[in-house]
Amino acid sequence: MKVIEVHQSVYAINDEIAEETRRQLKESKTFMVNLMASPGAGKTSTLLKTIEALKADYKIGVMEADIDATVDAEIMAKAGVGSIQVHTGGECAMDAEMTAQAIEEFQATQYDILFMENVGNLVCPAETDTGASRNVAILSIPEGDDKPLKYPLMFQVCQAVLINKIDTREYFDFDDAAVVERIHDLNPDAKVFFISAKTGEGFEEWIQWLTGCIDSWNA
Amino acid sequence: MKVIEVHQSVYAINDEIAEETRRQLKESKTFMVNLMASPGAGKTSTLLKTIEALKADYKIGVMEADIDATVDAEIMAKAGVGSIQVHTGGECAMDAEMTAQAIEEFQATQYDILFMENVGNLVCPAETDTGASRNVAILSIPEGDDKPLKYPLMFQVCQAVLINKIDTREYFDFDDAAVVERIHDLNPDAKVFFISAKTGEGFEEWIQWLTGCIDSWNA
């Protein structure tokens, strides 16, 4: 099998801005989750179920990053949380500078939890530190269990991976053990949760992990 | 609803290289399809079914572009067509220069049809002309009918959109009429085909359209 390696581009290093964002958020006790996934993996519906579980105890804000449209921010506003739509001007992911701009505009340090729903994409968002407290990826059953092989960086940069749409399992060939092994080969410390944003299955463990992280962040 | 427009980056203009590739391919009577979709939409399985329908009549080559792994090129080699794996060095899409390099290495002008399976992504691949004869996007039922709203450019640059996994329709809320309307709002000339790469449903029309395009290309 012949493999061609074509040129590698240079990504702007924005780690300094990301570190400054993280410092600010820690100071204001704002826990920021950078939620990443393919288009259609269920970021918005997972977020809605997550908000439902947390909104009694936390003040929650959501930044919806998209190339275009405002559908997701409208959904979040209806869910009763603060929300803002960020248009990336064609960019395939939020970077630290864009995130910092959005945080300022949104006055996001007023929130206990700030969710950022990144652009639907398994490649670009993984490449850029946004300044989030935690990175979380969603992979859905219909996408297939081979995705960690094809998009390794995404699974390396996340502290948790949510395997979503487990309610559709019987419809697709998806090997649970294989996906966990592939994720742990790339990132032994990653937490993997099997969930259904439709039925709510598996959310208890995910929410428990998340609130544990928030407690450490604010300690 | 407040919408923030963050900075827009400059994309390298590679249209000249793309035009040169297109000229070369036309001269060698090689019809190149740039196949784009989200991760897990079914690019590889759609390609396999398409190849099955065409391989008796055409000499087919496949270029598999991925960030990493060689799984897809191995699958294509087993399907009895020429195949090569292209690693993009972390890039989220093939550009015209990368495509030209790959075509040269692969000696792709020997083929009647050259499929390029682009990196799984609804954003970056839409931004760059690769020099392909036609752009084709796949959107799968589990991803949702709102994707043309969120990733408009992809649906603007394609001559055909394949709505895949229609065998899973009863499992998901997906509005066929709405998706067609959203695609045609962006791109009135786009052909939309509803297919299942699993069952083969809908392939006849898609193959007919494709061979019609090949005939025009070679005329």
XYZ file of C-alpha atoms in Angstrom, chain A residues 1-11 37-41 43-44 66-74 77 83-92 94-95 97-98 101-103 105-106 117-124 127 142-144 146-147 149-152 165 167-173 198, chain B residues 1-11 37-41 43-44 66-74 77 83-92 94-95 97-98 101-103 105-106 117-124 127 142-144 146-147 149-152 165 167-173 198:
148
model
C 0.000 0.000 0.000
C 1.575 3.236 -1.173
C 1.086 6.240 1.078
C 1.842 9.781 -0.058
C 2.600 12.403 2.557
C 1.645 15.812 1.185
C 2.724 19.145 2.625
C 1.959 20.103 6.178
C 0.721 23.584 6.907
C 1.715 25.771 9.802
C -0.985 26.411 12.364
C -18.100 16.520 16.957
C -18.968 15.839 13.344
C -22.020 17.550 11.905
C -25.066 15.640 13.070
C -23.406 13.702 15.886
C -23.987 18.155 19.958
C -27.099 20.291 20.349
C -21.288 27.940 13.254
C -20.273 28.923 9.765
C -23.794 30.208 9.278
C -27.368 30.052 10.644
C -28.645 30.799 14.137
C -30.820 27.712 14.646
C -28.813 26.311 17.562
C -28.594 29.555 19.545
C -32.361 29.939 19.187
C -32.484 30.487 24.232
C -26.963 31.943 24.522
C -25.060 33.646 21.768
C -24.448 32.728 18.142
C -20.895 33.099 16.877
C -20.295 33.117 13.135
C -16.785 32.072 12.264
C -16.637 33.814 8.883
C -16.055 30.531 7.099
C -13.445 29.263 9.567
C -13.777 25.549 10.329
C -12.994 28.454 16.880
C -9.482 29.512 17.804
C -8.670 34.697 19.747
C -12.179 34.133 18.388
C -13.722 37.842 21.553
C -16.905 35.845 22.010
C -16.384 35.519 25.788
C -19.049 40.122 23.960
C -21.130 37.527 25.779
C -20.565 24.157 20.766
C -17.745 24.252 18.244
C -18.165 24.018 14.447
C -19.216 20.505 13.385
C -15.930 18.984 12.343
C -13.561 16.262 13.578
C -10.425 17.895 12.225
C -9.929 21.649 12.733
C -5.994 21.526 16.350
C -24.038 5.871 12.844
C -20.602 7.389 12.124
C -18.803 4.131 12.826
C -13.269 3.504 12.991
C -13.294 7.265 13.532
C -8.257 5.681 13.533
C -9.039 8.376 10.970
C -9.206 11.444 13.205
C -6.732 10.584 15.969
C -27.180 7.613 19.710
C -30.573 3.900 20.969
C -29.847 3.240 17.262
C -27.335 0.493 17.993
C -29.288 -2.356 16.427
C -29.294 -0.476 13.139
C -25.555 -0.111 12.731
C -22.452 -2.280 13.000
C -32.809 10.967 22.779
C -30.625 37.051 18.838
C -27.144 38.569 18.916
C -24.755 37.335 16.268
C -21.015 37.994 16.451
C -19.010 37.938 13.232
C -15.433 36.999 14.071
C -12.460 37.479 11.787
C -12.343 35.882 8.388
C -9.160 34.211 7.250
C -7.627 34.402 3.841
C -7.705 31.187 1.846
C -19.047 14.382 3.347
C -18.927 14.352 7.127
C -17.057 11.536 8.808
C -19.290 8.480 8.781
C -21.766 9.672 6.140
C -18.364 7.887 1.462
C -16.495 4.601 1.321
C -7.223 11.069 5.165
C -5.451 12.699 8.049
C -4.224 9.264 9.027
C -4.804 5.500 8.567
C -4.917 3.439 5.363
C -8.120 1.500 6.004
C -10.074 2.970 3.081
C -7.356 2.490 0.460
C -7.054 -1.130 1.564
C -7.661 -2.342 -3.341
C -6.091 2.844 -5.144
C -3.743 5.103 -3.307
C -3.789 6.545 0.197
C -3.022 10.239 0.541
C -2.122 11.598 3.964
C -2.808 15.281 4.236
C -0.349 15.979 7.052
C -3.122 17.198 9.319
C -4.825 19.356 6.659
C -8.610 19.202 6.807
C -7.231 18.343 -0.226
C -6.250 21.484 -2.102
C -1.635 21.421 -5.222
C -2.021 18.333 -3.048
C 0.825 15.853 -6.511
C -1.349 12.832 -5.814
C -2.499 12.580 -9.450
C 2.295 9.972 -8.102
C -0.719 7.782 -8.817
C -12.573 10.535 -1.349
C -11.803 13.790 0.401
C -11.197 14.183 4.153
C -14.404 13.681 6.152
C -15.523 17.244 6.745
C -18.375 19.523 5.618
C -16.354 22.730 5.863
C -12.806 22.790 4.477
C -13.589 25.884 0.201
C -28.717 10.376 10.843
C -26.946 13.728 10.430
C -30.209 15.634 10.070
C -30.645 21.036 8.822
C -27.111 20.578 7.501
C -28.453 25.624 6.717
C -25.303 25.160 8.764
C -22.817 24.276 6.031
C -24.181 26.191 3.029
C -28.699 5.738 4.643
C -32.734 2.485 4.963
C -32.506 4.025 8.476
C -35.245 6.563 7.826
C -37.747 5.232 10.334
C -35.178 5.748 13.081
C -34.585 9.440 12.562
C -36.630 12.588 12.075
C -26.346 -0.664 2.236
